[in-house]
């Protein structure tokens, strides 16, 4: 910030939520006290936007020529740790700092304090006539505490007119009540869990890490059903005792009602939620009360990492391996890695929890950067499911079907025992491709290079990239032939159709994110947990930490599906997903079975899952990564170039490739047309930057962008450091 003399007007840099390369300079009106972290309203062109005052140099210009800050919002400033974290995130991801600040400034209505609520308080005066209803009201209000009108009426079991009558007689005086907390404060001593020996040892190590009040990373590596949540709850309790705030990141917070209930059972209140499905008013209240320190624990999706905590003292990343932690829009970042950085900047511990940790976390633990804490057995000594591979070459399904005889027989036996089966297929809809038997016409999205997926329940053909949808026609649009359109391959809806024909009396639930909203999904998950379904058919959302007590059979319809996309992480992701899915079985001690339908029973992933030898799989995967120089033994960055025409995108990508400086530590691969070459009408090319572990990928990319052509016309360039998707 700049201050020329005691009488000179101050100039400050302000981060505004725009893709600008640096903050904008504004003058500070007389009498306004701003500092780094202050949230202000500033003029920007013809409109006004919220921004964050930051540190650093300002433009060398007379303050009188600058536009002044319009308003200093009445809220605490963003703390120094958060400001440093935002600067680091912008630098690491090569993102405009204003776009990182935008993730914190998501709720402008929360920048001003919540208005107090009108209330009533007993004045000490008695009513002229006492009735039973009035007596109940005064019994509650006689302690002198303030009540809202409707709250007091509801608590006393009377109508609001009774309250109004007492107020008219002067029995109550009007008061203003501060806005109520969005959630009640958690009680660390409310209901501590009874932990087993291994769990108690693990909890003790995590509590010690919190007690040390310094930065550390612990990898809580426990098999499915081992009680990782109850273990890290003890670390949460310790942080609450210290007066610190806690952030628990979950990959699908909107779907994890069971987690919220378990938290309530342990601490006597639920955590504040933070995810995209929250009502706007609730988001505003959570944001404000997090900043003021009223909210002690937040359970949230990846964006919760950018909430302006007042005194954050612990971050937990549950299911740390989950690809949902990677954001690939505007600012590309991995919330797991950013959580570790946030802990380092704020000098507090971070806990990563998973039954199938990422290869990066495994290597960090092996090299001593993370403390590994193991839970090798399930809670209450429940056995892991027996896992078997079904060789589909030897046990094929019936013609037109997708379930092998062995899986059908296992489902039949499970039904006879009145237990639940889960059929898993990571493919939404009815069929991934629809074509004409006569002319071979394939239904493709007009805006994307992807096939339209049939959703028979809705009677639609849908693009899963851009959302384009159209009614499924009766005749082929190419040759006009009627009734010759055929669905190719299965989705969960088609598996449900086969299950209904095979088991007509079974209660079947299909779980897929495109079939219902979040509230409906939560109701369905609760119904499954209560045993109100016999067969559950679902996509990957069923693998995310749910506890189904009566589920004893898991059948993976197509275990090979994730191995065929050319992704360097394909084997790791398939192993993680299938391990998580099969881990839904037998969590309460019943004998359970997991069956994997595969055409590659000898694939290392299948052998590792069936044998239960995760260590051998990770060792082989780590060795392959090291030999290939892939993360964490090398570094990757990607440039995704898109444009309205293929020629524009390709020419710009080639020009960027030519602008790349020579470096012995970094190679540039491409440009190559992206596997999804067209999305939402935009043609896409990719450059992949591959460097050694110590290579400065960021500055190399900055040099390319500086020397190469600038974005013009429809051309856009996106930067993805540490890419997770190669589509």
XYZ file of C-alpha atoms in Angstrom:
727
model
C 0.000 0.000 0.000
C 1.152 3.527 -0.688
C 1.174 6.504 1.694
C 3.119 9.526 0.383
C 2.694 11.812 3.377
C 0.530 12.141 6.483
C -1.914 14.306 4.534
C -1.782 12.385 1.249
C -4.625 10.167 0.210
C -3.871 6.466 0.545
C -3.798 4.184 -2.507
C -4.436 0.458 -2.102
C -4.431 -2.522 -4.501
C -7.756 -4.384 -4.645
C -8.378 -7.871 -6.005
C -11.562 -7.796 -8.042
C -13.286 -10.965 -9.304
C -12.001 -10.649 -12.873
C -9.308 -12.487 -14.871
C -6.933 -9.518 -14.558
C -3.191 -10.151 -14.249
C -2.831 -7.929 -11.179
C -4.929 -6.005 -8.616
C -6.456 -2.654 -9.511
C -5.484 0.498 -7.623
C -8.078 2.579 -5.781
C -7.902 5.610 -3.529
C -9.174 5.397 0.035
C -11.658 8.101 1.060
C -10.856 10.158 4.151
C -12.035 8.480 7.334
C -12.148 4.978 5.830
C -9.792 2.554 7.593
C -8.879 -0.294 5.256
C -6.087 -2.834 5.521
C -4.975 -6.013 3.776
C -7.887 -8.423 3.877
C -10.626 -5.783 4.088
C -13.623 -6.544 1.877
C -14.743 -3.467 -0.020
C -17.083 -2.363 -2.778
C -15.330 -0.643 -5.675
C -16.422 0.866 -9.001
C -15.469 -1.186 -12.054
C -16.534 0.338 -15.316
C -20.244 1.174 -15.122
C -20.924 -1.201 -12.214
C -19.696 -1.868 -8.697
C -18.205 -5.136 -7.456
C -16.850 -6.565 -4.222
C -13.097 -6.929 -3.832
C -10.402 -7.711 -1.288
C -7.719 -5.205 -0.348
C -4.337 -6.858 -0.745
C -0.688 -5.997 -0.217
C 1.873 -5.033 -2.808
C 2.823 -2.175 -5.073
C 0.219 0.149 -6.535
C 0.169 2.146 -9.736
C 2.386 5.247 -9.698
C -0.392 7.740 -10.214
C -1.906 10.612 -8.328
C -4.604 9.371 -5.959
C -6.902 12.111 -7.219
C -6.932 10.459 -10.626
C -8.021 7.119 -9.197
C -11.570 6.105 -8.432
C -12.222 5.830 -4.697
C -13.434 2.795 -2.787
C -17.218 3.055 -2.513
C -17.771 1.134 0.713
C -15.958 -0.807 3.421
C -18.164 -3.745 4.344
C -18.954 -4.352 7.998
C -17.274 -7.726 8.327
C -13.947 -8.965 9.688
C -11.034 -8.806 7.246
C -9.812 -11.970 5.557
C -6.968 -13.178 7.769
C -3.314 -13.137 6.758
C -3.104 -16.915 6.368
C -5.999 -16.955 3.918
C -4.521 -14.046 1.963
C -1.195 -15.896 1.659
C -3.028 -19.057 0.622
C -4.925 -17.252 -2.136
C -1.692 -15.726 -3.458
C -0.011 -19.149 -3.418
C -2.964 -20.807 -5.171
C -2.982 -18.156 -7.910
C 0.755 -18.510 -8.453
C 0.761 -22.333 -8.457
C -2.212 -22.747 -10.772
C -1.156 -19.807 -12.979
C -4.565 -18.246 -12.428
C -5.462 -14.562 -12.246
C -5.440 -13.656 -8.512
C -8.857 -12.033 -8.874
C -10.367 -15.344 -9.995
C -8.992 -17.036 -6.867
C -10.387 -14.197 -4.740
C -13.710 -14.722 -6.535
C -13.980 -18.180 -4.934
C -13.920 -16.491 -1.516
C -16.250 -13.660 -2.544
C -19.076 -15.953 -3.667
C -21.796 -14.565 -1.382
C -21.893 -10.736 -1.526
C -25.120 -10.637 0.511
C -23.130 -11.949 3.495
C -20.674 -9.043 3.617
C -23.011 -7.034 5.842
C -24.070 -8.343 9.279
C -27.242 -10.356 9.568
C -29.993 -8.066 10.827
C -31.306 -8.816 14.324
C -34.695 -10.456 14.651
C -37.632 -8.717 16.410
C -38.369 -10.429 19.711
C -40.166 -10.221 23.043
C -39.021 -10.296 26.662
C -41.085 -10.582 29.862
C -41.430 -7.136 31.385
C -42.418 -8.348 34.850
C -45.993 -7.089 34.552
C -48.775 -9.625 35.077
C -51.793 -9.899 32.744
C -55.208 -8.666 33.877
C -56.643 -12.143 33.635
C -54.773 -15.449 33.798
C -55.753 -18.401 31.614
C -54.206 -21.782 31.094
C -52.652 -20.689 27.781
C -51.253 -17.476 29.296
C -49.894 -19.438 32.244
C -47.928 -21.737 29.927
C -46.504 -18.750 28.080
C -45.363 -16.977 31.262
C -43.884 -20.177 32.647
C -41.555 -20.274 29.651
C -40.849 -16.535 29.367
C -40.602 -15.814 33.090
C -36.831 -16.306 33.175
C -36.375 -13.042 31.291
C -34.835 -14.543 28.156
C -35.852 -13.153 24.799
C -38.113 -15.100 22.436
C -39.428 -14.589 18.950
C -43.206 -14.254 18.788
C -43.742 -17.428 16.772
C -41.079 -19.355 18.690
C -42.688 -18.642 22.057
C -46.153 -19.507 20.740
C -44.925 -22.801 19.332
C -43.004 -23.738 22.483
C -45.997 -22.968 24.719
C -48.458 -24.714 22.413
C -50.650 -21.631 21.958
C -51.702 -19.465 19.048
C -49.834 -16.269 18.217
C -52.908 -14.228 19.209
C -52.294 -15.210 22.850
C -48.836 -13.642 22.609
C -50.274 -10.558 20.931
C -52.851 -10.162 23.706
C -50.170 -10.284 26.403
C -48.043 -7.775 24.496
C -50.997 -5.386 24.271
C -51.260 -5.459 28.072
C -47.555 -4.607 28.500
C -46.577 -8.109 29.695
C -43.839 -8.200 27.019
C -41.461 -5.534 25.860
C -40.025 -5.395 22.338
C -36.348 -6.342 21.956
C -34.054 -7.185 19.054
C -32.514 -10.665 19.109
C -29.178 -11.355 17.408
C -29.441 -13.683 14.392
C -29.420 -17.292 15.547
C -26.465 -19.560 14.755
C -26.865 -21.626 11.598
C -25.921 -24.714 13.653
C -25.547 -25.337 17.375
C -21.972 -25.467 18.697
C -20.573 -29.017 18.802
C -19.805 -30.565 22.203
C -16.520 -32.508 22.121
C -17.592 -34.496 25.198
C -21.148 -35.246 24.051
C -20.807 -38.963 23.164
C -17.248 -40.226 22.720
C -17.120 -43.459 20.751
C -15.935 -46.724 22.229
C -12.864 -47.407 20.128
C -11.110 -50.719 19.643
C -7.412 -51.097 20.433
C -6.200 -50.228 16.926
C -8.698 -47.400 16.632
C -7.691 -45.969 20.002
C -4.001 -46.038 19.003
C -4.769 -44.301 15.708
C -6.948 -41.701 17.433
C -4.201 -41.020 19.959
C -1.714 -40.261 17.176
C -4.136 -37.873 15.492
C -4.969 -36.143 18.785
C -1.237 -35.743 19.450
C -0.822 -34.106 16.017
C -3.570 -31.602 16.881
C -2.142 -31.014 20.349
C 1.249 -30.141 18.847
C -0.360 -27.039 17.241
C 1.923 -27.221 14.227
C 1.864 -28.370 10.632
C 1.823 -32.062 9.908
C 0.118 -34.418 7.474
C -1.260 -37.767 8.650
C -2.442 -40.421 6.189
C -5.187 -42.450 7.874
C -5.062 -45.631 5.791
C -7.848 -48.001 6.839
C -9.805 -50.699 5.039
C -13.477 -50.044 4.265
C -15.530 -50.377 7.434
C -12.562 -49.917 9.777
C -14.064 -46.872 11.523
C -11.848 -44.118 10.097
C -14.578 -41.541 10.660
C -14.907 -42.303 14.374
C -11.122 -42.171 14.689
C -10.669 -38.745 13.115
C -13.668 -37.448 15.085
C -11.367 -37.596 18.130
C -8.978 -35.191 16.404
C -11.972 -32.956 15.625
C -12.939 -33.022 19.317
C -9.426 -31.972 20.330
C -9.400 -29.058 17.884
C -12.791 -27.892 19.192
C -11.450 -28.049 22.756
C -8.603 -25.777 21.641
C -11.149 -23.261 20.332
C -10.166 -23.891 16.718
C -12.343 -24.209 13.645
C -12.362 -27.454 11.677
C -12.946 -28.145 7.989
C -13.928 -31.662 6.873
C -13.802 -32.060 3.103
C -15.996 -34.755 1.549
C -16.137 -35.620 -2.167
C -19.957 -35.697 -2.307
C -21.195 -33.717 0.718
C -24.683 -33.305 -0.772
C -25.129 -37.086 -0.745
C -23.587 -37.978 2.621
C -26.515 -37.654 4.995
C -25.155 -40.603 6.977
C -21.979 -38.664 7.737
C -23.948 -35.702 9.071
C -25.979 -37.999 11.308
C -22.854 -39.723 12.631
C -21.361 -36.324 13.412
C -24.539 -35.361 15.271
C -24.462 -38.600 17.263
C -20.870 -37.867 18.326
C -21.035 -34.092 18.987
C -24.711 -33.406 19.695
C -25.156 -31.099 16.693
C -24.557 -31.210 12.964
C -21.696 -29.394 11.240
C -22.458 -26.516 8.932
C -22.766 -27.773 5.370
C -21.163 -26.105 2.359
C -21.976 -27.297 -1.145
C -23.692 -26.136 -4.308
C -27.115 -27.479 -3.344
C -27.507 -25.175 -0.318
C -30.233 -22.540 -0.468
C -28.750 -19.062 -1.141
C -29.806 -17.695 2.255
C -28.202 -20.638 4.051
C -24.972 -20.153 2.096
C -24.903 -16.505 3.132
C -25.407 -17.334 6.801
C -22.780 -20.096 6.786
C -20.216 -17.843 5.060
C -20.817 -14.986 7.505
C -20.736 -17.129 10.639
C -17.600 -18.957 9.466
C -15.887 -15.585 9.058
C -17.072 -14.417 12.485
C -15.961 -17.681 14.090
C -19.461 -18.736 15.213
C -19.409 -21.891 13.075
C -16.861 -24.248 14.560
C -17.037 -27.158 12.089
C -17.793 -27.132 8.365
C -18.397 -30.276 6.310
C -18.098 -29.276 2.703
C -17.217 -29.955 -0.886
C -13.928 -28.764 -2.377
C -15.029 -25.102 -2.582
C -15.230 -24.975 1.247
C -11.438 -24.690 1.198
C -11.875 -21.028 0.187
C -14.232 -20.058 3.014
C -12.763 -17.205 5.111
C -12.202 -19.077 8.374
C -11.304 -16.893 11.335
C -9.178 -19.443 13.194
C -8.828 -22.665 11.203
C -6.959 -25.332 13.154
C -7.557 -28.649 11.370
C -8.458 -29.881 7.889
C -9.604 -33.443 7.208
C -9.824 -34.701 3.623
C -12.039 -37.790 3.643
C -11.728 -40.208 0.684
C -8.615 -38.232 -0.253
C -8.116 -40.276 -3.428
C -11.421 -39.205 -4.967
C -11.150 -37.437 -8.358
C -14.092 -35.193 -7.355
C -11.572 -33.065 -5.438
C -10.166 -31.806 -8.750
C -11.852 -28.671 -10.072
C -11.605 -28.190 -13.833
C -13.375 -24.898 -14.359
C -11.811 -21.404 -14.415
C -9.285 -22.075 -11.633
C -8.030 -25.665 -11.969
C -6.970 -27.050 -8.585
C -6.900 -30.238 -6.520
C -8.512 -29.591 -3.123
C -6.520 -32.383 -1.475
C -3.202 -30.822 -2.415
C -4.445 -27.326 -1.643
C -5.578 -28.496 1.804
C -2.022 -29.582 2.574
C -0.725 -26.170 1.465
C -3.395 -24.418 3.555
C -2.251 -26.380 6.602
C 1.392 -25.554 5.938
C 0.681 -21.825 5.589
C -1.523 -21.794 8.707
C 0.773 -24.104 10.751
C -1.908 -26.643 11.640
C -2.368 -30.383 10.970
C -4.025 -31.983 7.960
C -5.491 -35.499 7.980
C -5.967 -37.454 4.745
C -8.257 -40.486 5.108
C -8.902 -43.284 2.623
C -9.229 -47.041 2.267
C -7.434 -46.729 -1.085
C -5.003 -43.786 -0.860
C -3.727 -42.115 -3.992
C -0.321 -43.155 -5.293
C 0.952 -39.635 -4.522
C -0.044 -39.956 -0.857
C 1.388 -43.470 -0.665
C 4.762 -42.199 -1.902
C 4.712 -39.234 0.486
C 4.097 -41.655 3.352
C 6.856 -44.009 2.195
C 9.296 -41.095 1.963
C 8.405 -39.821 5.438
C 6.699 -36.583 4.451
C 3.374 -37.921 5.756
C 2.799 -39.991 8.886
C 0.993 -43.192 7.939
C -1.564 -44.471 10.462
C -3.031 -47.880 9.588
C -6.315 -49.566 10.435
C -6.009 -53.086 9.044
C -9.244 -54.627 10.321
C -12.921 -53.796 10.174
C -14.766 -52.474 13.202
C -16.029 -55.156 15.595
C -13.912 -57.710 13.714
C -16.353 -57.835 10.793
C -14.852 -59.816 7.920
C -14.034 -58.327 4.541
C -16.134 -59.740 1.677
C -14.878 -62.760 -0.247
C -13.927 -61.470 -3.688
C -14.065 -63.506 -6.884
C -13.634 -62.711 -10.559
C -16.174 -64.088 -13.035
C -14.459 -64.829 -16.362
C -17.072 -63.627 -18.845
C -15.416 -65.655 -21.592
C -16.308 -68.844 -19.734
C -19.535 -67.723 -18.035
C -21.233 -65.419 -20.560
C -24.658 -63.888 -19.935
C -27.714 -65.094 -21.803
C -28.266 -63.535 -25.272
C -29.305 -59.897 -24.877
C -28.351 -59.866 -21.199
C -25.409 -58.553 -19.205
C -25.534 -60.538 -15.945
C -23.627 -63.821 -15.879
C -25.317 -66.993 -14.556
C -22.943 -67.003 -11.564
C -23.955 -63.470 -10.567
C -27.673 -64.203 -11.093
C -27.443 -67.296 -8.875
C -25.629 -65.335 -6.144
C -28.344 -62.663 -6.269
C -31.035 -65.332 -5.999
C -29.412 -66.822 -2.899
C -29.069 -63.356 -1.366
C -32.760 -62.663 -1.944
C -33.700 -65.964 -0.303
C -31.712 -64.914 2.804
C -33.619 -61.575 2.743
C -30.378 -59.672 2.319
C -29.450 -56.932 -0.149
C -27.502 -57.014 -3.416
C -25.728 -54.142 -5.140
C -25.093 -54.116 -8.883
C -22.508 -51.517 -9.846
C -22.019 -50.076 -13.318
C -20.321 -46.723 -13.760
C -22.453 -45.726 -16.714
C -25.582 -43.587 -16.483
C -28.679 -44.015 -18.613
C -29.993 -47.017 -20.530
C -27.366 -47.445 -23.261
C -24.251 -45.465 -24.270
C -25.005 -45.673 -28.009
C -28.094 -45.897 -30.206
C -27.774 -46.860 -33.890
C -29.892 -47.883 -36.848
C -29.727 -51.568 -37.845
C -30.468 -50.710 -41.482
C -28.084 -47.877 -42.379
C -25.755 -47.801 -39.360
C -26.599 -44.208 -38.383
C -25.276 -43.353 -34.914
C -26.845 -40.667 -32.770
C -24.175 -38.083 -31.963
C -24.381 -34.780 -30.101
C -24.505 -31.837 -32.546
C -22.279 -29.790 -30.220
C -19.800 -32.434 -28.977
C -17.765 -35.350 -30.300
C -19.639 -37.819 -28.130
C -22.499 -40.233 -28.660
C -25.913 -39.470 -27.274
C -26.782 -41.686 -24.312
C -30.279 -43.140 -24.226
C -32.204 -42.439 -21.019
C -35.231 -44.676 -21.444
C -36.883 -43.655 -18.163
C -37.106 -40.113 -19.581
C -37.533 -41.055 -23.258
C -34.522 -38.885 -24.144
C -31.170 -39.092 -25.897
C -28.744 -37.024 -23.807
C -25.193 -35.710 -24.191
C -23.273 -36.116 -20.940
C -20.793 -33.404 -21.941
C -22.988 -30.388 -22.719
C -26.464 -31.493 -21.640
C -28.009 -31.439 -25.121
C -31.077 -33.670 -25.219
C -33.689 -34.710 -27.725
C -36.627 -37.106 -27.802
C -35.812 -40.656 -28.893
C -37.372 -40.975 -32.359
C -39.335 -43.945 -33.678
C -37.673 -43.775 -37.108
C -34.055 -43.357 -38.150
C -33.440 -39.689 -39.095
C -31.000 -40.806 -41.793
C -32.884 -43.522 -43.717
C -36.392 -43.139 -42.285
C -36.773 -46.812 -41.342
C -39.219 -47.426 -38.483
C -38.543 -49.583 -35.419
C -34.959 -50.456 -36.321
C -33.128 -48.361 -33.740
C -31.108 -50.520 -31.365
C -29.502 -49.724 -28.022
C -25.867 -50.843 -27.805
C -24.268 -51.638 -24.477
C -25.677 -51.305 -20.972
C -26.281 -48.431 -18.581
C -27.773 -48.717 -15.104
C -31.326 -48.384 -16.460
C -30.791 -51.371 -18.758
C -29.354 -53.437 -15.918
C -32.426 -52.522 -13.860
C -34.642 -53.743 -16.709
C -32.796 -57.081 -16.775
C -32.978 -57.395 -12.993
C -36.733 -56.736 -13.030
C -37.270 -59.506 -15.589
C -35.062 -61.931 -13.669
C -36.409 -61.102 -10.198
C -39.958 -59.761 -10.757
C -40.848 -59.753 -7.042
C -37.721 -57.931 -5.832
C -37.773 -54.315 -4.673
C -35.301 -52.514 -6.946
C -33.816 -49.016 -6.573
C -31.689 -47.332 -9.237
C -29.231 -44.734 -7.931
C -27.871 -42.321 -10.510
C -27.217 -38.602 -10.211
C -29.270 -37.775 -13.303
C -32.427 -39.560 -12.143
C -33.222 -37.421 -9.131
C -32.230 -34.402 -7.087
C -30.094 -34.441 -3.975
C -33.050 -34.600 -1.573
C -34.509 -37.595 -3.397
C -31.112 -39.308 -3.406
C -30.790 -38.853 0.337
C -34.240 -40.380 0.864
C -33.342 -43.342 -1.338
C -30.059 -43.906 0.503
C -31.885 -43.825 3.836
C -34.431 -46.325 2.509
C -31.640 -48.689 1.443
C -29.970 -48.414 4.851
C -33.310 -49.325 6.479
C -33.572 -52.451 4.316
C -36.422 -51.173 2.125
C -34.800 -52.425 -1.096
C -33.656 -55.872 -2.196
C -31.515 -54.918 -5.192
C -29.662 -51.626 -5.595
C -28.294 -50.687 -9.012
C -26.010 -47.676 -9.075
C -23.188 -45.659 -10.550
C -20.060 -44.502 -8.707
C -22.015 -42.431 -6.188
C -22.858 -45.700 -4.341
C -19.138 -46.151 -3.631
C -18.736 -42.972 -1.594
C -18.707 -44.053 2.053
C -22.288 -45.252 2.470
C -23.094 -47.841 5.118
C -25.759 -50.373 4.131
C -26.076 -52.815 7.073
C -27.940 -55.594 5.232
C -25.906 -55.570 2.018
C -24.001 -58.826 1.581
C -23.501 -59.090 -2.194
C -21.830 -56.637 -4.577
C -21.724 -57.436 -8.269
C -19.593 -55.315 -10.586
C -21.257 -55.579 -14.003
C -18.268 -54.375 -16.066
C -15.061 -54.375 -14.048
C -13.003 -53.611 -17.189
C -14.810 -50.361 -17.994
C -12.281 -47.963 -16.461
C -9.241 -49.673 -17.986
C -9.977 -48.792 -21.597
C -9.604 -45.000 -21.722
C -5.831 -44.536 -22.065
C -5.568 -42.542 -18.819
C -2.178 -43.061 -17.092
C -4.106 -43.302 -13.813
C -6.611 -45.834 -15.201
C -5.283 -48.817 -13.231
C -5.114 -46.824 -9.979
C -8.610 -45.397 -10.371
C -10.139 -48.740 -11.307
C -8.503 -50.388 -8.289
C -9.749 -47.634 -5.985
C -13.290 -47.594 -7.363
C -13.763 -51.364 -7.349
C -12.226 -51.682 -3.877
C -14.575 -48.997 -2.558
C -17.622 -50.566 -4.226
C -16.964 -54.099 -3.019
C -16.321 -52.622 0.436
C -20.036 -51.769 0.701
C -20.700 -55.466 1.488
C -20.611 -57.112 4.918
C -19.892 -54.002 6.974
C -21.936 -55.239 9.956
C -20.349 -58.668 10.194
C -22.510 -60.801 7.920
C -20.742 -63.128 5.513
C -20.489 -61.242 2.226
C -19.379 -61.705 -1.356
C -18.055 -59.475 -4.129
C -18.198 -60.676 -7.749
C -16.367 -58.894 -10.578
C -17.506 -59.617 -14.130
C -14.414 -59.259 -16.323
C -12.951 -60.342 -19.626
C -9.453 -59.763 -18.176
C -9.315 -61.870 -14.969
C -5.504 -61.912 -15.123
C -5.147 -58.120 -15.314
C -2.989 -56.856 -12.388
C -5.914 -54.760 -11.094
C -8.265 -57.747 -10.989
C -5.656 -59.964 -9.372
C -4.890 -57.333 -6.729
C -8.561 -56.842 -5.816
C -9.412 -60.549 -5.687
C -6.295 -61.442 -3.695
C -6.642 -58.463 -1.375
C -2.947 -57.695 -1.951
C -3.141 -53.920 -2.170
C 0.506 -53.522 -1.188
C 1.680 -55.480 -4.245
C -0.550 -53.414 -6.518
C 0.712 -50.118 -5.115
C 4.332 -51.292 -5.288
C 3.930 -52.191 -8.969
C 2.096 -48.944 -9.751
C 4.714 -46.846 -7.924
C 7.529 -48.644 -9.762
C 5.833 -47.934 -13.100
C 5.342 -44.253 -12.224
C 8.990 -43.909 -11.218
C 10.207 -45.603 -14.397
C 8.015 -43.351 -16.557
C 8.749 -40.168 -14.610
C 5.047 -39.630 -13.957
C 3.696 -37.950 -10.792
C 4.817 -37.988 -8.053
C 8.225 -38.734 -9.661
C 7.698 -36.152 -12.377
C 5.501 -33.164 -13.067
C 2.725 -32.619 -15.573
C 0.955 -29.549 -16.855
C -1.558 -29.194 -19.646
C -2.666 -26.430 -21.980
C -6.156 -26.922 -23.402
C -6.690 -24.740 -26.462
C -10.248 -24.328 -27.717
C -11.840 -22.255 -30.458
C -14.925 -21.962 -32.593
C -13.231 -23.702 -35.530
C -10.834 -26.616 -35.673
C -8.290 -24.627 -37.720
C -8.198 -21.774 -35.193
C -7.631 -24.156 -32.288
C -4.963 -26.174 -34.097
C -3.068 -23.153 -35.410
C -3.000 -21.501 -31.988
C -1.844 -24.743 -30.347
C 0.964 -25.169 -32.892
C 2.071 -21.572 -32.386
C 2.239 -22.107 -28.619
C 4.274 -25.264 -29.200
C 6.764 -23.315 -31.317
C 7.034 -20.671 -28.579
C 8.141 -23.210 -25.967
C 11.695 -22.529 -24.737
C 14.285 -25.280 -24.751
C 14.745 -27.023 -21.409
C 16.695 -30.197 -20.607
C 14.234 -30.960 -17.807
C 10.939 -30.392 -19.656
C 9.370 -31.920 -22.763
C 6.344 -30.614 -24.626
C 4.089 -33.256 -26.148
C 1.610 -32.328 -28.843
C -0.377 -30.508 -29.880
C -2.831 -33.339 -30.305
C -6.546 -33.224 -30.843
C -8.217 -33.900 -27.506
C -9.994 -37.265 -27.154
C -13.155 -35.180 -26.694
C -12.317 -33.004 -29.672
C -15.543 -30.997 -29.640
C -17.408 -29.841 -26.525
C -20.260 -27.311 -26.582
C -19.373 -26.376 -30.140
C -15.735 -25.622 -29.335
C -12.886 -27.555 -30.969
C -10.139 -28.627 -28.578
C -6.403 -29.376 -28.797
C -4.066 -30.261 -25.946
C -0.398 -29.676 -25.137
C 1.094 -31.812 -22.372
C 4.144 -30.492 -20.518
C 6.159 -33.272 -18.859
C 9.035 -32.389 -16.557
C 11.289 -33.856 -13.892
C 10.293 -33.665 -10.239
C 12.274 -30.449 -9.733
C 11.289 -28.802 -13.008
C 9.674 -25.374 -12.790
C 6.579 -26.182 -14.825
C 4.839 -22.925 -13.916
C 7.529 -20.576 -15.216
C 7.972 -22.744 -18.300
C 4.267 -22.358 -19.105
C 4.423 -18.637 -18.375
C 7.291 -18.372 -20.880
C 5.214 -20.169 -23.525
C 2.245 -17.870 -22.982
C 4.437 -14.776 -22.982
C 6.278 -15.650 -26.203
C 3.328 -17.221 -27.981
C 0.311 -15.596 -29.604
C -2.311 -13.970 -27.418
C -5.890 -15.162 -27.214
C -7.859 -13.579 -30.047
C -11.328 -14.041 -31.402
C -12.848 -17.286 -30.186
C -9.538 -18.784 -29.007
C -9.261 -19.647 -25.303
C -6.385 -21.268 -23.425
C -6.914 -23.120 -20.150
C -4.052 -24.098 -17.842
C -4.206 -27.320 -15.834
C -1.337 -27.945 -13.423
C -1.201 -31.588 -12.259
C -3.972 -32.706 -14.658
C -6.245 -35.534 -13.571
C -8.254 -35.768 -16.790
C -6.722 -36.225 -20.227
C -9.929 -35.945 -22.223
